Structures are given as C-alpha cells and as structure tokens.
C-alpha cells in the first residue's frame, strides 16, 4: 500500500489490517502499565505532534497507543469506507489485536467526540476517558470562534473586519461560516487567536507538522463522511448522553476554540470531572507537556483501579 508523508514519521509504528486496507499505529511503554490510547482531532489530523510533544514522557508511565484514523495521515490509504462506525470499528479491532482488556481513551478536540461515541458503544472496553478541549455541541463551539474573531477583528484584521462581523452575524451553518472565516484571515493568523497561548508553541507545532509531511495525506472525504454522520452539526445522538464510564474534561485557559461556558456545559452533560490547564490553549499537550503527561498518567492509573478521577490539576 502507498505510504504518505516522510518515511521517518512512520519509523516507530506498525500496521493493522482493517476493512479496506491498513491503519498505522504505535504501541510503546511498559506492557504492565495502564493502557492508554490517543485519538487525534480534525476531523482529518494525525497523531504526529502528540507523539513529538508527550509520547516519550507518557510511555514512561503508561502503555501508550497512538494511531492515525482511517483516511488520515499515515493511514490515508484506507479510503473505501470512512466516517464514525468504520473508525470506531478500527479502534476496537486494534484493542483486540493488542490484547487490551480495558483502556483509558484520550480524545483531543474532534477526537474527544470519537472517544465518547466509542465509550457509549463499548463501555466494557473503556476504563475511563480523558477528553481534551471538546464538546458535544460543535455548532456552539463554531459560533464561539466566530464571535471571538469578530471581537478581535478591528485590531487583528482591520481590512477584513466588516466581512468578519458579517460572517459572525450570519445565519447559515456555523461550520460553513467558520470555513469562510479561515479564508478571510488565513489559517496561521486565526489559529494564533483561537488555538494558542504562545506564538512559540504554535511555531513549534507548525514546524513538526511540516517535518512530518502528513497534513497533505488526509483524504478530503474524511470530513465529508463525518459531516454526513452528524458529528459536525450535533445530531449524532450518542454524543449528548451521560457517559457510562468515569472521565475528566480538560480545558486550556487560553483556548478560544470551545469556550469556558461550553466546556462547563459539556462536563455537566457527560457527568465528568473538569480540569483546567492554566498556561495552555487548545493543544495542552504541546504547551504544558509535563503537566499534561502527569494528568493523563494519573487519570489512567486511577481509572485502572476502577475509581473516578478527582485530582486537582496545577
């Protein structure tokens, strides 16, 4: 099968045969440590920056499994069937192939919704969830991003300010208006406002993305398939139910992707603990790797013992 991206980005991984091809994954760390699997966001991103940020640290304390979801990054050659159910089926196939009884599922951003949907369908396979910067109500998050940009438009994008406010006040689908906003501002500029506490951390992550060569690999139809499944408009019913497993919802204090009000609402809907990363934006594993590693490893150890997680984060 075709391999996309730089060869060294594949170096520490293996392949799992799945329906329609194979997916890339990596498993490392002590085999007797609590197992943790990471689900990247997007839809359509990959796990490379997560690995570069906290892979080595986490693998000292947990049995860490990362993967690129079907159609994404290093697993881009799988394109016959995309969307929610095939992606969750791959995750369950990987758990069985690795001989894991129950694992802690860490889901970042859109990957948090995949983690929730997986736990709803396979509660016996999930020891607990660490949900990072995510919400069951994505349209509300998209609206929050639009309003945040409109409030900053005069200062950051004076020439486009009026057009940005028009988008923020519009009545079309929030995701479509957000895509149009990116077209007006440019990705790096808008993400500096919405995603990052530190320009230096943003530059580091962008450099890692460039190094991997993986951003060009993901199939555009990944986004289309998840949209058709109702994951972008909040209509997939499993996302808005209380979770059948313990969990913690992690937010970055400097993130403008979800918003504090929506994160609080999500924690109530899902019935999970809420924790804040004080120096982070949307990517706490990049901006506070040591604190993020400690939180995830402590949560995984607690969940493995069958307890709820109530640690006070720094």
Short mmCIF file of C-alpha atoms in Angstrom, two decimals:
data_model
loop_
_atom_site.label_atom_id
_atom_site.label_comp_id
_atom_site.label_asym_id
_atom_site.label_seq_id
_atom_site.Cartn_x
_atom_site.Cartn_y
_atom_site.Cartn_z
CA UNK A 1 0.00 0.00 0.00
CA UNK A 2 1.04 3.56 -0.66
CA UNK A 3 2.82 5.31 2.22
CA UNK A 4 2.27 9.05 2.51
CA UNK A 5 4.42 11.55 4.41
CA UNK A 6 8.08 11.48 5.35
CA UNK A 7 9.47 7.99 5.91
CA UNK A 8 10.82 8.81 9.38
CA UNK A 9 7.32 9.77 10.57
CA UNK A 10 6.40 6.09 10.14
CA UNK A 11 9.55 4.75 11.78
CA UNK A 12 8.19 3.77 15.20
CA UNK A 13 4.89 2.33 14.06
CA UNK A 14 3.23 -0.81 12.79
CA UNK A 15 0.30 -1.67 10.55
CA UNK A 16 -3.03 -3.21 11.46
CA UNK A 17 -5.01 -4.79 8.62
CA UNK A 18 -8.57 -3.42 8.60
CA UNK A 19 -11.51 -3.47 6.24
CA UNK A 20 -10.40 -1.59 3.14
CA UNK A 21 -6.66 -1.57 3.86
CA UNK A 22 -4.49 -0.97 6.92
CA UNK A 23 -4.06 1.67 9.60
CA UNK A 24 -0.86 2.93 11.18
CA UNK A 25 -0.38 2.67 14.93
CA UNK A 26 2.36 2.69 17.55
CA UNK A 27 2.40 0.92 20.92
CA UNK A 28 5.16 1.58 23.44
CA UNK A 29 5.80 1.78 27.16
CA UNK A 30 5.72 -0.89 29.88
CA UNK A 31 3.39 -3.73 28.95
CA UNK A 32 2.20 -3.99 32.55
CA UNK A 33 1.38 -0.26 32.83
CA UNK A 34 -2.19 1.07 32.39
CA UNK A 35 -3.01 1.10 28.65
CA UNK A 36 -3.86 4.46 27.09
CA UNK A 37 -4.95 5.12 23.50
CA UNK A 38 -4.91 8.59 21.90
CA UNK A 39 -7.47 9.77 19.34
CA UNK A 40 -6.40 12.83 17.36
CA UNK A 41 -8.70 15.62 16.27
CA UNK A 42 -9.50 17.24 12.97
CA UNK A 43 -11.50 15.63 11.52
CA UNK A 44 -8.54 14.55 9.47
CA UNK A 45 -5.49 15.49 11.55
CA UNK A 46 -2.94 12.89 12.75
CA UNK A 47 -1.03 11.89 15.89
CA UNK A 48 2.46 13.09 14.97
CA UNK A 49 2.56 16.32 17.00
CA UNK A 50 1.10 14.48 20.01
CA UNK A 51 3.89 11.90 19.74
CA UNK A 52 6.57 14.57 19.45
CA UNK A 53 5.14 16.51 22.39
CA UNK A 54 4.41 13.86 25.02
CA UNK A 55 5.00 10.42 23.51
CA UNK A 56 8.29 9.72 25.29
CA UNK A 57 7.07 11.16 28.61
CA UNK A 58 3.81 9.24 28.64
CA UNK A 59 5.45 5.97 27.62
CA UNK A 60 7.47 6.10 30.84
CA UNK A 61 4.26 5.73 32.89
CA UNK A 62 1.62 4.12 30.66
CA UNK A 63 1.34 1.65 27.81
CA UNK A 64 0.78 4.28 25.11
CA UNK A 65 -1.04 3.50 21.87
CA UNK A 66 -1.41 6.14 19.16
CA UNK A 67 -2.93 5.75 15.71
CA UNK A 68 -3.83 7.75 12.66
CA UNK A 69 -7.53 7.20 11.99
CA UNK A 70 -8.61 5.70 8.67
CA UNK A 71 -8.21 8.12 5.79
CA UNK A 72 -5.91 10.34 7.87
CA UNK A 73 -2.14 10.95 7.85
CA UNK A 74 -0.24 7.68 7.78
CA UNK A 75 -3.49 5.73 7.39
CA UNK A 76 -4.59 7.73 4.34
CA UNK A 77 -4.59 4.70 2.05
CA UNK A 78 -7.79 3.45 3.75
CA UNK A 79 -10.47 5.28 1.83
CA UNK A 80 -13.20 2.84 0.85
CA UNK A 81 -15.33 3.33 3.97
CA UNK A 82 -14.95 6.42 6.13
CA UNK A 83 -16.83 8.04 8.99
CA UNK A 84 -17.86 7.20 12.51
CA UNK A 85 -18.69 3.49 12.54
CA UNK A 86 -15.69 2.29 10.47
CA UNK A 87 -13.35 4.44 12.60
CA UNK A 88 -14.75 3.03 15.85
CA UNK A 89 -14.57 -0.49 14.40
CA UNK A 90 -10.86 0.05 13.70
CA UNK A 91 -10.29 1.18 17.27
CA UNK A 92 -12.00 -1.90 18.67
CA UNK A 93 -10.03 -4.13 16.27
CA UNK A 94 -6.80 -2.53 17.49
CA UNK A 95 -7.73 -3.11 21.14
CA UNK A 96 -8.38 -6.77 20.45
CA UNK A 97 -5.22 -7.17 18.39
CA UNK A 98 -3.13 -5.73 21.23
CA UNK A 99 -4.81 -7.95 23.82
CA UNK A 100 -6.01 -4.97 25.86
CA UNK A 101 -8.97 -5.68 28.14
CA UNK A 102 -9.83 -2.09 29.07
CA UNK A 103 -8.00 1.10 28.24
CA UNK A 104 -8.15 4.79 29.01
CA UNK A 105 -9.14 6.69 25.88
CA UNK A 106 -7.66 10.17 25.43
CA UNK A 107 -9.57 12.17 22.81
CA UNK A 108 -8.43 15.63 21.70
CA UNK A 109 -10.90 18.09 20.15
CA UNK A 110 -12.88 16.18 17.48
CA UNK A 111 -11.15 13.03 18.74
CA UNK A 112 -12.97 13.59 22.02
CA UNK A 113 -16.27 13.02 20.23
CA UNK A 114 -14.91 9.78 18.79
CA UNK A 115 -13.86 8.77 22.32
CA UNK A 116 -17.35 9.50 23.66
CA UNK A 117 -19.04 7.58 20.85
CA UNK A 118 -16.66 4.64 21.38
CA UNK A 119 -17.35 4.56 25.13
CA UNK A 120 -21.10 4.62 24.51
CA UNK A 121 -20.81 1.62 22.18
CA UNK A 122 -18.10 -0.32 24.05
CA UNK A 123 -18.33 0.64 27.74
CA UNK A 124 -16.75 -2.62 28.89
CA UNK A 125 -13.63 -1.80 26.85
CA UNK A 126 -13.12 1.64 28.43
CA UNK A 127 -11.58 2.14 31.87
CA UNK A 128 -12.10 5.90 31.61
CA UNK A 129 -11.94 8.91 29.31
CA UNK A 130 -9.65 11.93 29.20
CA UNK A 131 -11.46 14.40 26.97
CA UNK A 132 -9.36 17.38 25.90
CA UNK A 133 -10.90 20.62 24.59
CA UNK A 134 -14.10 19.09 23.22
CA UNK A 135 -17.88 19.43 23.42
CA UNK A 136 -20.95 17.52 22.21
CA UNK A 137 -22.26 20.82 20.74
CA UNK A 138 -19.83 21.64 17.95
CA UNK A 139 -22.11 24.28 16.35
CA UNK A 140 -21.94 26.26 19.62
CA UNK A 141 -18.14 25.97 19.56
CA UNK A 142 -18.04 27.18 15.95
CA UNK A 143 -20.22 30.15 16.90
CA UNK A 144 -17.88 30.91 19.81
CA UNK A 145 -14.93 31.00 17.41
CA UNK A 146 -16.80 33.32 15.03
CA UNK A 147 -17.76 35.71 17.83
CA UNK A 148 -14.21 35.68 19.23
CA UNK A 149 -12.82 36.59 15.82
CA UNK A 150 -15.40 39.34 15.34
CA UNK A 151 -14.48 40.89 18.69
CA UNK A 152 -10.79 40.94 17.71
CA UNK A 153 -11.27 41.88 14.06
CA UNK A 154 -10.59 45.62 14.25
CA UNK A 155 -7.24 45.03 15.93
CA UNK A 156 -6.08 41.90 14.09
CA UNK A 157 -7.64 42.12 10.63
CA UNK A 158 -8.79 45.73 10.12
CA UNK A 159 -9.17 45.40 6.35
CA UNK A 160 -11.41 42.33 6.71
CA UNK A 161 -13.16 43.43 9.92
CA UNK A 162 -16.51 44.26 8.36
CA UNK A 163 -16.63 40.98 6.44
CA UNK A 164 -15.69 39.07 9.59
CA UNK A 165 -18.54 40.68 11.55
CA UNK A 166 -20.94 39.86 8.73
CA UNK A 167 -19.94 36.20 8.95
CA UNK A 168 -20.30 36.20 12.75
CA UNK A 169 -23.79 37.68 12.49
CA UNK A 170 -24.87 35.39 9.64
CA UNK A 171 -27.49 32.67 9.86
CA UNK A 172 -26.03 29.92 7.68
CA UNK A 173 -24.47 26.74 9.10
CA UNK A 174 -21.82 27.72 11.64
CA UNK A 175 -19.21 25.36 10.18
CA UNK A 176 -19.59 26.86 6.70
CA UNK A 177 -19.19 30.38 8.12
CA UNK A 178 -16.11 29.27 10.06
CA UNK A 179 -14.54 27.90 6.87
CA UNK A 180 -15.23 31.25 5.21
CA UNK A 181 -13.61 32.99 8.17
CA UNK A 182 -10.44 30.98 7.66
CA UNK A 183 -10.49 32.11 4.04
CA UNK A 184 -10.55 35.75 5.13
CA UNK A 185 -7.90 35.59 7.85
CA UNK A 186 -5.59 32.76 6.86
CA UNK A 187 -5.08 29.65 8.97
CA UNK A 188 -1.97 30.68 10.92
CA UNK A 189 -3.38 34.06 11.87
CA UNK A 190 -6.77 32.76 13.00
CA UNK A 191 -5.30 29.83 14.90
CA UNK A 192 -2.97 32.23 16.74
CA UNK A 193 -6.12 33.81 18.19
CA UNK A 194 -8.21 30.69 18.72
CA UNK A 195 -5.79 27.83 19.41
CA UNK A 196 -2.62 29.04 21.08
CA UNK A 197 -1.42 30.70 24.28
CA UNK A 198 2.13 31.11 22.95
CA UNK A 199 3.34 32.03 19.44
CA UNK A 200 6.48 30.00 20.09
CA UNK A 201 4.43 26.87 20.80
CA UNK A 202 2.35 27.46 17.68
CA UNK A 203 5.52 27.78 15.60
CA UNK A 204 6.93 24.57 17.09
CA UNK A 205 3.77 22.59 16.29
CA UNK A 206 3.63 24.03 12.76
CA UNK A 207 7.29 23.02 12.29
CA UNK A 208 6.55 19.48 13.43
CA UNK A 209 3.58 19.30 11.06
CA UNK A 210 5.82 20.42 8.22
CA UNK A 211 8.51 17.91 9.22
CA UNK A 212 6.05 15.02 9.13
CA UNK A 213 4.67 15.75 5.66
CA UNK A 214 1.38 14.23 6.86
CA UNK A 215 -1.01 17.17 6.52
CA UNK A 216 -1.19 16.68 2.75
CA UNK A 217 -2.03 12.99 3.15
CA UNK A 218 -5.54 13.07 4.66
CA UNK A 219 -8.41 12.48 2.26
CA UNK A 220 -10.91 15.35 1.92
CA UNK A 221 -13.69 12.77 2.10
CA UNK A 222 -12.85 12.15 5.80
CA UNK A 223 -14.51 15.45 6.71
CA UNK A 224 -17.42 14.80 4.37
CA UNK A 225 -18.07 11.37 5.90
CA UNK A 226 -18.11 12.63 9.49
CA UNK A 227 -20.38 15.51 8.46
CA UNK A 228 -22.78 13.03 6.85
CA UNK A 229 -22.77 11.07 10.12
CA UNK A 230 -23.99 14.13 12.05
CA UNK A 231 -20.81 14.78 14.04
CA UNK A 232 -20.37 18.39 12.92
CA UNK A 233 -23.95 19.58 13.44
CA UNK A 234 -24.59 17.93 16.81
CA UNK A 235 -27.20 15.46 15.58
CA UNK A 236 -25.35 12.19 16.39
CA UNK A 237 -27.40 11.13 19.44
CA UNK A 238 -24.73 9.22 21.38
CA UNK A 239 -22.66 12.37 21.90
CA UNK A 240 -25.11 14.15 24.19
CA UNK A 241 -25.73 11.39 26.75
CA UNK A 242 -24.15 10.89 30.19
CA UNK A 243 -21.06 8.73 29.90
CA UNK A 244 -21.16 5.09 31.05
CA UNK A 245 -17.55 5.36 32.27
CA UNK A 246 -15.59 7.75 34.51
CA UNK A 247 -13.94 10.68 32.82
CA UNK A 248 -12.27 14.06 33.03
CA UNK A 249 -12.69 17.01 30.66
CA UNK A 250 -9.55 19.12 30.22
CA UNK A 251 -9.69 22.71 29.01
CA UNK A 252 -6.95 25.19 28.14
CA UNK A 253 -7.44 28.52 29.91
CA UNK A 254 -6.19 30.44 26.86
CA UNK A 255 -8.17 28.49 24.25
CA UNK A 256 -10.90 30.19 22.23
CA UNK A 257 -11.98 27.02 20.42
CA UNK A 258 -14.75 25.74 22.71
CA UNK A 259 -15.18 28.45 25.33
CA UNK A 260 -15.42 28.14 29.10
CA UNK A 261 -19.23 28.15 29.15
CA UNK A 262 -19.46 25.33 26.62
CA UNK A 263 -16.80 23.27 28.40
CA UNK A 264 -18.73 23.62 31.64
CA UNK A 265 -21.92 22.54 29.89
CA UNK A 266 -20.13 19.55 28.33
CA UNK A 267 -18.85 18.40 31.72
CA UNK A 268 -22.42 18.51 33.07
CA UNK A 269 -23.89 16.66 30.09
CA UNK A 270 -21.28 13.92 30.24
CA UNK A 271 -21.11 13.75 34.03
CA UNK A 272 -17.34 14.09 34.22
CA UNK A 273 -14.79 15.99 36.27
CA UNK A 274 -13.45 19.22 34.78
CA UNK A 275 -9.83 20.38 34.90
CA UNK A 276 -8.02 23.41 33.52
CA UNK A 277 -4.52 23.74 32.10
CA UNK A 278 -3.60 27.26 33.14
CA UNK A 279 -0.90 28.03 30.55
CA UNK A 280 -2.45 26.28 27.54
CA UNK A 281 -4.64 26.97 24.57
CA UNK A 282 -6.32 24.26 22.51
CA UNK A 283 -3.24 21.99 22.50
CA UNK A 284 -2.23 21.49 26.15
CA UNK A 285 -0.03 18.54 25.25
CA UNK A 286 2.15 20.96 23.25
CA UNK A 287 2.03 23.92 25.63
CA UNK A 288 2.25 22.14 29.02
CA UNK A 289 3.67 18.70 28.22
CA UNK A 290 4.85 17.83 31.74
CA UNK A 291 1.57 18.81 33.42
CA UNK A 292 -0.47 17.14 30.68
CA UNK A 293 1.54 13.92 30.99
CA UNK A 294 1.04 13.88 34.76
CA UNK A 295 -2.70 14.45 34.43
CA UNK A 296 -3.18 11.70 31.83
CA UNK A 297 -0.97 9.17 33.62
CA UNK A 298 -2.59 9.86 37.00
CA UNK A 299 -6.04 9.53 35.44
CA UNK A 300 -5.13 6.27 33.71
CA UNK A 301 -3.79 4.80 36.94
CA UNK A 302 -6.92 5.88 38.80
CA UNK A 303 -9.27 4.51 36.13
CA UNK A 304 -7.35 1.22 36.06
CA UNK A 305 -8.19 0.86 39.74
CA UNK A 306 -11.86 1.36 38.99
CA UNK A 307 -12.10 4.78 40.62
CA UNK A 308 -13.23 8.22 39.49
CA UNK A 309 -10.57 10.84 38.86
CA UNK A 310 -10.63 13.83 41.18
CA UNK A 311 -7.03 15.03 41.12
CA UNK A 312 -6.60 18.79 41.35
CA UNK A 313 -4.62 19.89 38.33
CA UNK A 314 -1.99 22.63 38.67
#
